[in-house]
């Protein structure tokens, strides 16, 4: 399922840790505080628990929300945007 | 996804628990969760931590030589399953059971060949008649397989009577059955490739199989796809706890992964379909190949086209035993099912043949 992770985190250290946690989970940074990628239900739960343990729930805000494929196809990207195919796991092989 | 490192001088290491790949000035972070396998086909710097991360995430790391043939692979230093499966495999290999399995795989292979040629014939009215001849020739061999099977079923009783009467053992009939199976399979293969050569476009002729090096474009692509498939089957064996070197049908030899050769038979068709369709859809260009001594080889651009096409086929789902599974996972699924069958074998029983 395509999942957006969007956050506002006050302190530097937990903010960096959340970003790295998202990266490790296999989702892509599409903006400074926004990650997007394809995760299954278990991975979403796992990521949620990890982030919860890192943030201060009094001051920080993290939104994890899934989006269906149909809606994602309607997403419009302006400016220097991310690679839609890379985010949705449509790229089966990466040549480097 | 499959990570293909084929830029000389690339550097693979880890950063923040992800693979960090640097190619010249560019760098990329890739989560290990997104990588299924890694193909390293040129001079690449690797850090041991990156290899550890790959092993811990069950990522198959395969090193390829300049012809695309694997010369090494990295796997964790554990069996990952029970040795009981390998014992069962050993018992099966000394009895008619093993050959029975091999028979099943060869039958499946011939059925696939017949189906594929029929599909090709239906789409090519001009060549339908000649293809029909090839199909019926393979069908004849397919029927002969059943006769081998009958001989094979009588084997245990012969061996049993030899055991009970304390007479010197009769010469083991199993190798004979294996020989005739090998012979029939070989003949079917020759007819089949003749048929594929018949539908090949004129500018890319193909006259029979050639390996190391491939003599024509068709063989280049086919060998490359077989190589990928071979890696997948070996991975399937390892994950299921099967012993890749102990086969039932292909001859044992030094360093020969006989079981992988046995198990690959029903899946070869995917490589063949990919190759034939690449040609018939005019995706193959002369620029995709480099001339080498005595033959030719796929170059970097060629490999990209072939891997992309083959991966697309492997990821497409098929109906398999009542479920929709991707072709890639069917291999794994079948290996696991086969390991389960081997677990049921009674290890204490008397051997059938000496």
Short mmCIF file of C-alpha atoms in Angstrom, two decimals:
data_model
loop_
_atom_site.label_atom_id
_atom_site.label_comp_id
_atom_site.label_asym_id
_atom_site.label_seq_id
_atom_site.Cartn_x
_atom_site.Cartn_y
_atom_site.Cartn_z
CA UNK A 1 0.00 0.00 0.00
CA UNK A 2 1.34 3.46 -0.85
CA UNK A 3 2.03 5.23 2.40
CA UNK A 4 2.86 8.84 3.16
CA UNK A 5 4.80 9.71 6.30
CA UNK A 6 4.67 13.39 7.12
CA UNK A 7 6.18 14.91 10.22
CA UNK A 8 6.92 18.01 12.24
CA UNK A 9 9.45 17.20 14.90
CA UNK A 10 10.86 19.92 17.16
CA UNK A 11 14.22 18.49 18.22
CA UNK A 12 17.01 17.75 15.75
CA UNK A 13 18.06 14.34 17.02
CA UNK A 14 14.70 12.54 16.97
CA UNK A 15 13.96 14.21 13.63
CA UNK A 16 17.10 12.72 12.08
CA UNK A 17 16.33 9.36 13.64
CA UNK A 18 12.81 9.32 12.23
CA UNK A 19 14.15 10.19 8.78
CA UNK A 20 16.67 7.34 8.94
CA UNK A 21 14.02 4.93 10.21
CA UNK A 22 11.85 5.79 7.22
CA UNK A 23 14.76 5.32 4.84
CA UNK A 24 15.57 1.92 6.33
CA UNK A 25 11.91 0.91 6.01
CA UNK A 26 12.33 1.35 2.26
CA UNK A 27 10.34 4.49 1.61
CA UNK A 28 11.67 7.46 -0.27
CA UNK A 29 12.25 11.01 0.83
CA UNK A 30 10.13 13.20 -1.44
CA UNK A 31 10.46 16.39 0.60
CA UNK A 32 12.36 17.41 3.74
CA UNK A 33 9.71 16.12 6.12
CA UNK A 34 7.77 13.86 3.77
CA UNK A 35 8.44 10.23 2.89
CA UNK A 36 6.49 8.10 0.46
CA UNK A 37 6.68 4.46 -0.53
CA UNK A 38 5.01 1.10 -0.88
CA UNK A 39 4.65 -0.79 2.42
CA UNK A 40 2.48 -3.70 3.51
CA UNK A 41 0.24 -3.60 6.58
CA UNK A 42 2.88 -5.19 8.84
CA UNK A 43 5.56 -2.80 7.70
CA UNK A 44 3.27 0.16 8.35
CA UNK A 45 2.64 -1.08 11.90
CA UNK A 46 6.33 -1.68 12.47
CA UNK A 47 7.26 1.77 11.20
CA UNK A 48 4.53 3.36 13.34
CA UNK A 49 5.81 1.69 16.51
CA UNK A 50 9.41 2.66 15.79
CA UNK A 51 8.53 6.30 15.14
CA UNK A 52 6.33 6.42 18.24
CA UNK A 53 9.29 5.36 20.38
CA UNK A 54 11.45 8.14 18.94
CA UNK A 55 9.23 11.21 19.15
CA UNK A 56 7.93 13.36 21.96
CA UNK A 57 4.19 12.95 21.76
CA UNK A 58 3.60 16.25 23.58
CA UNK A 59 5.23 18.43 20.95
CA UNK A 60 5.77 16.41 17.74
CA UNK A 61 3.36 15.52 14.96
CA UNK A 62 3.70 12.52 12.66
CA UNK A 63 1.04 11.45 10.17
CA UNK A 64 1.20 8.06 8.54
CA UNK A 65 -1.42 7.68 5.94
CA UNK A 66 -2.00 5.11 3.23
CA UNK A 67 -3.35 5.95 -0.16
CA UNK A 68 -4.92 3.70 -2.75
CA UNK A 69 -3.39 3.23 -6.20
CA UNK A 70 -6.35 4.86 -7.87
CA UNK A 71 -5.92 8.07 -5.92
CA UNK A 72 -2.17 8.03 -6.41
CA UNK A 73 -2.67 7.96 -10.16
CA UNK A 74 -4.47 11.30 -9.81
CA UNK A 75 -1.59 12.90 -7.94
CA UNK A 76 -0.18 15.90 -9.80
CA UNK A 77 3.47 16.73 -9.47
CA UNK A 78 4.78 20.24 -10.15
CA UNK A 79 8.31 21.51 -10.15
CA UNK A 80 11.24 19.24 -9.50
CA UNK A 81 9.26 16.18 -8.48
CA UNK A 82 10.08 12.63 -7.40
CA UNK A 83 10.05 9.60 -9.68
CA UNK A 84 6.56 8.11 -9.46
CA UNK A 85 7.73 4.73 -10.71
CA UNK A 86 10.52 4.46 -8.17
CA UNK A 87 8.10 5.16 -5.32
CA UNK A 88 5.53 2.59 -6.39
CA UNK A 89 8.09 -0.24 -6.81
CA UNK A 90 7.36 -0.38 -10.53
CA UNK A 91 11.07 -0.33 -11.22
CA UNK A 92 12.10 -3.94 -11.02
CA UNK A 93 15.78 -3.48 -11.64
CA UNK A 94 18.11 -0.68 -10.78
CA UNK A 95 21.24 -0.38 -12.89
CA UNK A 96 24.07 1.46 -11.23
CA UNK B 1 13.96 -5.11 -6.95
CA UNK B 2 17.13 -6.39 -8.47
CA UNK B 3 20.19 -4.25 -7.96
CA UNK B 4 22.57 -4.52 -10.90
CA UNK B 5 26.01 -3.04 -10.35
CA UNK B 6 27.72 -2.85 -13.72
CA UNK B 7 29.58 0.45 -13.65
CA UNK B 8 33.28 -0.14 -13.08
CA UNK B 9 34.53 1.65 -9.99
CA UNK B 10 31.17 1.77 -8.19
CA UNK B 11 31.43 1.60 -4.41
CA UNK B 12 28.92 -0.33 -2.32
CA UNK B 13 28.88 0.32 1.41
CA UNK B 14 26.32 0.97 4.10
CA UNK B 15 24.97 4.14 5.59
CA UNK B 16 22.15 4.39 8.12
CA UNK B 17 21.27 0.73 7.66
CA UNK B 18 20.81 1.10 3.90
CA UNK B 19 22.99 0.23 0.94
CA UNK B 20 24.88 3.28 -0.18
CA UNK B 21 26.11 3.04 -3.75
CA UNK B 22 28.47 5.62 -5.19
CA UNK B 23 29.01 5.75 -8.94
CA UNK B 24 31.46 8.49 -9.85
CA UNK B 25 29.92 11.62 -8.25
CA UNK B 26 26.43 10.27 -7.82
CA UNK B 27 25.28 8.33 -4.81
CA UNK B 28 22.12 6.47 -3.97
CA UNK B 29 20.62 5.02 -0.80
CA UNK B 30 18.64 1.81 -1.18
CA UNK B 31 16.85 0.08 1.67
CA UNK B 32 17.73 -3.63 2.03
CA UNK B 33 14.00 -4.33 2.33
CA UNK B 34 13.51 -3.35 -1.30
CA UNK B 35 16.31 -5.48 -2.71
CA UNK B 36 15.76 -9.13 -3.61
CA UNK B 37 19.02 -9.87 -5.30
CA UNK B 38 22.20 -8.13 -6.27
CA UNK B 39 24.13 -8.79 -9.46
CA UNK B 40 27.69 -7.57 -9.51
CA UNK B 41 29.05 -7.72 -13.02
CA UNK B 42 32.06 -5.43 -13.07
CA UNK B 43 34.89 -4.26 -10.87
CA UNK B 44 33.08 -2.85 -7.85
CA UNK B 45 34.39 -1.92 -4.41
CA UNK B 46 32.44 -3.60 -1.63
CA UNK B 47 32.50 -3.16 2.10
CA UNK B 48 32.15 -6.24 4.27
CA UNK B 49 29.42 -4.49 6.25
CA UNK B 50 27.36 -4.15 3.07
CA UNK B 51 27.78 -7.85 2.33
CA UNK B 52 26.74 -8.65 5.90
CA UNK B 53 23.63 -6.50 5.52
CA UNK B 54 22.80 -8.38 2.31
CA UNK B 55 23.24 -11.79 3.93
CA UNK B 56 21.19 -10.82 6.98
CA UNK B 57 18.33 -9.77 4.70
CA UNK B 58 18.45 -12.96 2.62
CA UNK B 59 19.59 -11.00 -0.41
CA UNK B 60 21.28 -13.18 -2.97
CA UNK B 61 24.60 -11.62 -4.00
CA UNK B 62 25.81 -13.02 -7.30
CA UNK B 63 29.10 -12.14 -8.97
CA UNK B 64 29.11 -12.39 -12.76
CA UNK B 65 32.06 -12.64 -15.12
CA UNK B 66 32.23 -10.62 -18.34
CA UNK B 67 30.08 -13.18 -20.16
CA UNK B 68 27.33 -12.90 -17.57
CA UNK B 69 28.03 -16.33 -16.10
CA UNK B 70 28.03 -16.45 -12.29
CA UNK B 71 31.43 -17.24 -10.81
CA UNK B 72 30.52 -16.78 -7.19
CA UNK B 73 27.67 -16.17 -4.85
CA UNK B 74 27.36 -15.10 -1.27
CA UNK B 75 25.12 -17.03 1.06
CA UNK B 76 24.82 -17.24 4.82
CA UNK B 77 26.94 -19.82 6.57
CA UNK B 78 23.97 -21.77 7.89
CA UNK B 79 21.86 -24.51 6.42
CA UNK B 80 18.66 -22.66 7.22
CA UNK B 81 16.61 -25.83 7.33
CA UNK B 82 16.71 -29.40 8.59
CA UNK B 83 19.20 -31.99 7.36
CA UNK B 84 16.31 -34.49 7.49
CA UNK B 85 15.34 -33.14 4.04
CA UNK B 86 18.78 -33.94 2.63
CA UNK B 87 18.68 -37.44 4.11
CA UNK B 88 15.33 -37.98 2.41
CA UNK B 89 16.79 -36.65 -0.81
CA UNK B 90 19.66 -39.14 -0.55
CA UNK B 91 17.29 -42.05 0.03
CA UNK B 92 15.15 -40.95 -2.92
CA UNK B 93 18.23 -40.71 -5.14
CA UNK B 94 19.09 -44.37 -4.58
CA UNK B 95 15.58 -45.59 -5.40
CA UNK B 96 13.11 -45.34 -8.23
CA UNK B 97 11.41 -42.47 -6.41
CA UNK B 98 14.11 -40.03 -7.42
CA UNK B 99 13.80 -40.94 -11.04
CA UNK B 100 10.04 -40.65 -10.68
CA UNK B 101 10.44 -37.02 -9.65
CA UNK B 102 12.81 -36.40 -12.56
CA UNK B 103 10.29 -38.00 -14.88
CA UNK B 104 7.63 -35.61 -13.62
CA UNK B 105 9.85 -32.59 -14.31
CA UNK B 106 10.80 -33.78 -17.79
CA UNK B 107 7.16 -34.47 -18.61
CA UNK B 108 6.27 -30.98 -17.49
CA UNK B 109 9.07 -29.60 -19.66
CA UNK B 110 7.85 -31.44 -22.76
CA UNK B 111 4.26 -30.33 -22.08
CA UNK B 112 5.50 -26.74 -21.88
CA UNK B 113 7.37 -27.15 -25.17
CA UNK B 114 4.28 -28.55 -26.89
CA UNK B 115 2.08 -25.75 -25.51
CA UNK B 116 4.53 -23.06 -26.54
CA UNK B 117 4.98 -24.40 -30.08
CA UNK B 118 1.20 -24.67 -30.39
CA UNK B 119 0.84 -21.01 -29.39
CA UNK B 120 3.52 -20.03 -31.89
CA UNK B 121 1.86 -22.10 -34.63
CA UNK B 122 -1.54 -20.50 -34.02
CA UNK B 123 -0.08 -17.03 -34.53
CA UNK B 124 1.89 -17.96 -37.65
CA UNK B 125 -0.51 -19.38 -40.24
CA UNK B 126 2.23 -19.61 -42.89
CA UNK B 127 4.41 -21.81 -40.70
CA UNK B 128 1.62 -23.73 -39.01
CA UNK B 129 2.01 -26.90 -41.03
CA UNK B 130 5.72 -27.38 -40.43
CA UNK B 131 5.37 -26.50 -36.73
CA UNK B 132 2.62 -29.11 -36.51
CA UNK B 133 5.15 -31.72 -37.62
CA UNK B 134 7.57 -30.70 -34.88
CA UNK B 135 4.78 -30.71 -32.29
CA UNK B 136 3.68 -34.22 -33.21
CA UNK B 137 7.31 -35.42 -33.05
CA UNK B 138 7.61 -34.11 -29.49
CA UNK B 139 4.24 -35.63 -28.62
CA UNK B 140 5.55 -39.04 -29.70
CA UNK B 141 8.47 -38.65 -27.30
CA UNK B 142 6.10 -37.46 -24.58
CA UNK B 143 4.19 -40.73 -24.99
CA UNK B 144 7.38 -42.78 -24.90
CA UNK B 145 8.15 -41.27 -21.50
CA UNK B 146 5.19 -43.17 -20.08
CA UNK B 147 6.75 -46.46 -21.20
CA UNK B 148 9.96 -45.62 -19.36
CA UNK B 149 7.81 -44.93 -16.34
CA UNK B 150 6.27 -48.42 -16.48
CA UNK B 151 9.68 -50.05 -16.64
CA UNK B 152 10.64 -47.97 -13.73
CA UNK B 153 7.71 -49.09 -11.60
CA UNK B 154 8.70 -52.72 -12.06
CA UNK B 155 12.18 -51.93 -10.77
CA UNK B 156 11.55 -52.25 -7.03
CA UNK B 157 10.02 -55.71 -7.31
CA UNK B 158 12.99 -56.98 -9.32
CA UNK B 159 15.36 -55.57 -6.78
CA UNK B 160 13.31 -56.96 -3.88
CA UNK B 161 13.33 -60.49 -5.26
CA UNK B 162 17.07 -60.23 -5.78
CA UNK B 163 17.48 -59.20 -2.15
CA UNK B 164 15.31 -61.94 -0.67
CA UNK B 165 16.75 -64.86 -2.59
CA UNK B 166 20.30 -63.99 -1.54
CA UNK B 167 21.41 -64.30 -5.14
CA UNK B 168 24.01 -61.93 -6.52
CA UNK B 169 22.23 -58.68 -7.25
CA UNK B 170 20.79 -58.26 -10.71
CA UNK B 171 22.33 -55.35 -12.61
CA UNK B 172 20.54 -52.23 -11.45
CA UNK B 173 17.89 -51.24 -14.01
CA UNK B 174 17.68 -47.67 -12.72
CA UNK B 175 20.62 -46.26 -14.68
CA UNK B 176 19.04 -47.74 -17.80
CA UNK B 177 15.79 -45.94 -17.15
CA UNK B 178 17.74 -42.74 -16.42
CA UNK B 179 19.67 -43.20 -19.66
CA UNK B 180 16.58 -43.63 -21.77
CA UNK B 181 15.00 -40.64 -20.03
CA UNK B 182 18.08 -38.57 -20.83
CA UNK B 183 18.01 -39.79 -24.42
CA UNK B 184 14.34 -38.94 -24.92
CA UNK B 185 14.77 -35.53 -23.32
CA UNK B 186 17.76 -34.79 -25.55
CA UNK B 187 15.91 -35.77 -28.71
CA UNK B 188 12.89 -33.67 -27.73
CA UNK B 189 15.22 -30.74 -27.06
CA UNK B 190 16.80 -31.00 -30.50
CA UNK B 191 13.42 -31.06 -32.25
CA UNK B 192 12.18 -28.20 -30.11
CA UNK B 193 15.13 -25.95 -30.89
CA UNK B 194 14.85 -26.82 -34.56
CA UNK B 195 11.26 -25.59 -34.35
CA UNK B 196 12.34 -22.37 -32.61
CA UNK B 197 15.01 -21.86 -35.25
CA UNK B 198 12.27 -22.23 -37.87
CA UNK B 199 10.26 -19.28 -36.46
CA UNK B 200 13.32 -17.08 -35.96
CA UNK B 201 13.40 -13.86 -38.07
CA UNK B 202 15.76 -14.05 -41.08
CA UNK B 203 18.19 -11.36 -39.94
CA UNK B 204 18.90 -13.29 -36.71
CA UNK B 205 19.43 -16.92 -37.74
CA UNK B 206 19.81 -19.59 -35.08
CA UNK B 207 21.17 -23.05 -35.80
CA UNK B 208 21.13 -25.12 -32.64
CA UNK B 209 22.33 -24.42 -29.15
CA UNK B 210 25.77 -23.06 -28.41
CA UNK B 211 27.30 -22.04 -25.12
CA UNK B 212 30.53 -20.51 -23.91
CA UNK B 213 30.59 -18.59 -26.12
CA UNK B 214 27.24 -18.30 -27.86
CA UNK B 215 27.59 -18.35 -31.64
CA UNK B 216 24.53 -16.24 -32.43
CA UNK B 217 22.21 -13.62 -30.91
CA UNK B 218 19.53 -16.14 -29.99
CA UNK B 219 21.92 -18.21 -27.93
CA UNK B 220 23.38 -15.11 -26.27
CA UNK B 221 19.99 -14.08 -24.93
CA UNK B 222 18.86 -17.60 -24.11
CA UNK B 223 22.06 -18.37 -22.19
CA UNK B 224 21.72 -15.16 -20.25
CA UNK B 225 18.11 -15.91 -19.26
CA UNK B 226 18.99 -19.49 -18.34
CA UNK B 227 21.78 -18.08 -16.17
CA UNK B 228 19.32 -15.88 -14.26
CA UNK B 229 16.87 -18.76 -13.93
CA UNK B 230 19.59 -21.06 -12.75
CA UNK B 231 20.43 -18.63 -9.94
CA UNK B 232 16.77 -18.46 -8.93
CA UNK B 233 16.41 -22.23 -8.79
CA UNK B 234 19.59 -22.57 -6.76
CA UNK B 235 18.32 -19.95 -4.36
CA UNK B 236 15.02 -21.85 -4.14
CA UNK B 237 16.90 -25.05 -3.28
CA UNK B 238 18.98 -23.36 -0.61
CA UNK B 239 16.00 -21.68 1.04
CA UNK B 240 14.01 -24.92 1.03
CA UNK B 241 16.90 -26.90 2.55
CA UNK B 242 17.57 -29.06 -0.51
CA UNK B 243 21.05 -30.21 -1.46
CA UNK B 244 21.77 -28.65 -4.87
CA UNK B 245 24.55 -31.11 -5.72
CA UNK B 246 22.45 -34.25 -5.30
CA UNK B 247 20.27 -34.77 -8.36
CA UNK B 248 18.25 -37.71 -9.63
CA UNK B 249 18.48 -37.45 -13.33
CA UNK B 250 21.47 -35.40 -14.41
CA UNK B 251 24.76 -37.20 -13.95
CA UNK B 252 26.80 -36.48 -10.86
CA UNK B 253 30.03 -34.73 -11.56
CA UNK B 254 32.61 -32.62 -9.85
CA UNK B 255 31.02 -29.38 -8.77
CA UNK B 256 27.88 -30.14 -10.71
CA UNK B 257 24.69 -28.90 -9.15
CA UNK B 258 22.68 -31.82 -10.47
CA UNK B 259 19.50 -31.06 -8.54
CA UNK B 260 19.44 -27.51 -9.88
CA UNK B 261 19.70 -28.92 -13.41
CA UNK B 262 16.88 -31.37 -12.61
CA UNK B 263 14.59 -28.78 -11.05
CA UNK B 264 15.13 -26.10 -13.68
CA UNK B 265 13.52 -28.19 -16.46
CA UNK B 266 9.89 -27.09 -16.00
CA UNK B 267 10.91 -23.41 -15.79
CA UNK B 268 13.21 -23.22 -18.82
CA UNK B 269 10.17 -22.37 -20.90
CA UNK B 270 10.05 -18.85 -19.40
CA UNK B 271 13.54 -18.11 -20.66
CA UNK B 272 12.66 -19.51 -24.08
CA UNK B 273 9.41 -17.52 -24.30
CA UNK B 274 11.22 -14.33 -23.31
CA UNK B 275 13.91 -14.90 -25.93
CA UNK B 276 11.53 -15.75 -28.77
CA UNK B 277 9.24 -12.80 -27.98
CA UNK B 278 12.16 -10.37 -27.76
CA UNK B 279 12.98 -11.31 -31.35
CA UNK B 280 9.42 -11.47 -32.66
CA UNK B 281 8.59 -8.08 -31.11
CA UNK B 282 11.68 -6.64 -32.81
CA UNK B 283 13.30 -5.51 -29.59
CA UNK B 284 16.64 -7.09 -30.46
CA UNK B 285 19.14 -4.87 -32.24
CA UNK B 286 22.53 -5.78 -33.66
CA UNK B 287 24.11 -3.07 -31.42
CA UNK B 288 23.20 -5.10 -28.33
CA UNK B 289 25.98 -7.61 -29.01
CA UNK B 290 29.75 -7.53 -28.99
CA UNK B 291 31.87 -9.84 -31.12
CA UNK B 292 34.33 -11.98 -29.21
CA UNK B 293 36.61 -14.77 -30.27
CA UNK B 294 34.56 -17.68 -31.70
CA UNK B 295 31.25 -16.06 -30.93
CA UNK B 296 29.42 -13.13 -29.46
CA UNK B 297 28.23 -11.78 -26.15
CA UNK B 298 25.56 -9.42 -24.85
CA UNK B 299 26.90 -5.98 -24.00
CA UNK B 300 25.71 -3.60 -21.29
CA UNK B 301 22.75 -2.23 -23.26
CA UNK B 302 21.78 -5.71 -24.37
CA UNK B 303 21.79 -7.02 -20.82
CA UNK B 304 19.55 -4.17 -19.68
CA UNK B 305 16.95 -5.00 -22.32
CA UNK B 306 17.10 -8.74 -21.61
CA UNK B 307 17.03 -8.47 -17.80
CA UNK B 308 14.12 -6.02 -17.94
CA UNK B 309 12.11 -8.31 -20.23
CA UNK B 310 12.89 -11.45 -18.25
CA UNK B 311 12.15 -9.85 -14.88
CA UNK B 312 8.84 -8.60 -16.20
CA UNK B 313 7.95 -12.16 -17.19
CA UNK B 314 9.14 -13.55 -13.86
CA UNK B 315 7.04 -11.06 -11.91
CA UNK B 316 3.86 -11.70 -13.86
CA UNK B 317 1.47 -13.96 -11.98
CA UNK B 318 0.33 -17.36 -13.17
CA UNK B 319 -2.41 -19.64 -11.89
CA UNK B 320 -0.53 -22.28 -9.94
CA UNK B 321 -2.28 -24.91 -7.84
CA UNK B 322 -5.35 -22.79 -7.31
CA UNK B 323 -3.57 -19.55 -6.53
CA UNK B 324 -2.20 -16.60 -8.47
CA UNK B 325 1.53 -16.56 -7.86
CA UNK B 326 4.28 -14.73 -9.68
CA UNK B 327 6.56 -16.99 -11.72
CA UNK B 328 9.49 -16.06 -9.51
CA UNK B 329 7.61 -17.29 -6.42
CA UNK B 330 6.38 -20.45 -8.14
CA UNK B 331 9.97 -21.69 -8.13
CA UNK B 332 10.26 -21.11 -4.39
CA UNK B 333 6.83 -22.61 -3.78
CA UNK B 334 7.68 -25.78 -5.75
CA UNK B 335 11.03 -26.21 -3.99
CA UNK B 336 9.33 -25.97 -0.59
CA UNK B 337 6.64 -28.44 -1.64
CA UNK B 338 9.30 -30.83 -2.92
CA UNK B 339 11.23 -30.57 0.36
CA UNK B 340 7.99 -31.42 2.20
CA UNK B 341 7.59 -34.51 0.03
CA UNK B 342 11.13 -35.59 0.85
CA UNK B 343 10.40 -35.19 4.56
CA UNK B 344 7.74 -37.89 4.24
CA UNK B 345 10.26 -40.46 3.02
CA UNK B 346 10.88 -43.26 5.49
CA UNK B 347 14.60 -43.15 6.23
CA UNK B 348 14.66 -46.56 7.95
CA UNK B 349 13.43 -48.60 5.01
CA UNK B 350 15.64 -51.08 3.16
CA UNK B 351 17.42 -49.69 0.12
CA UNK B 352 15.96 -50.91 -3.15
CA UNK B 353 19.19 -51.28 -5.03
CA UNK B 354 22.76 -51.65 -4.05
#
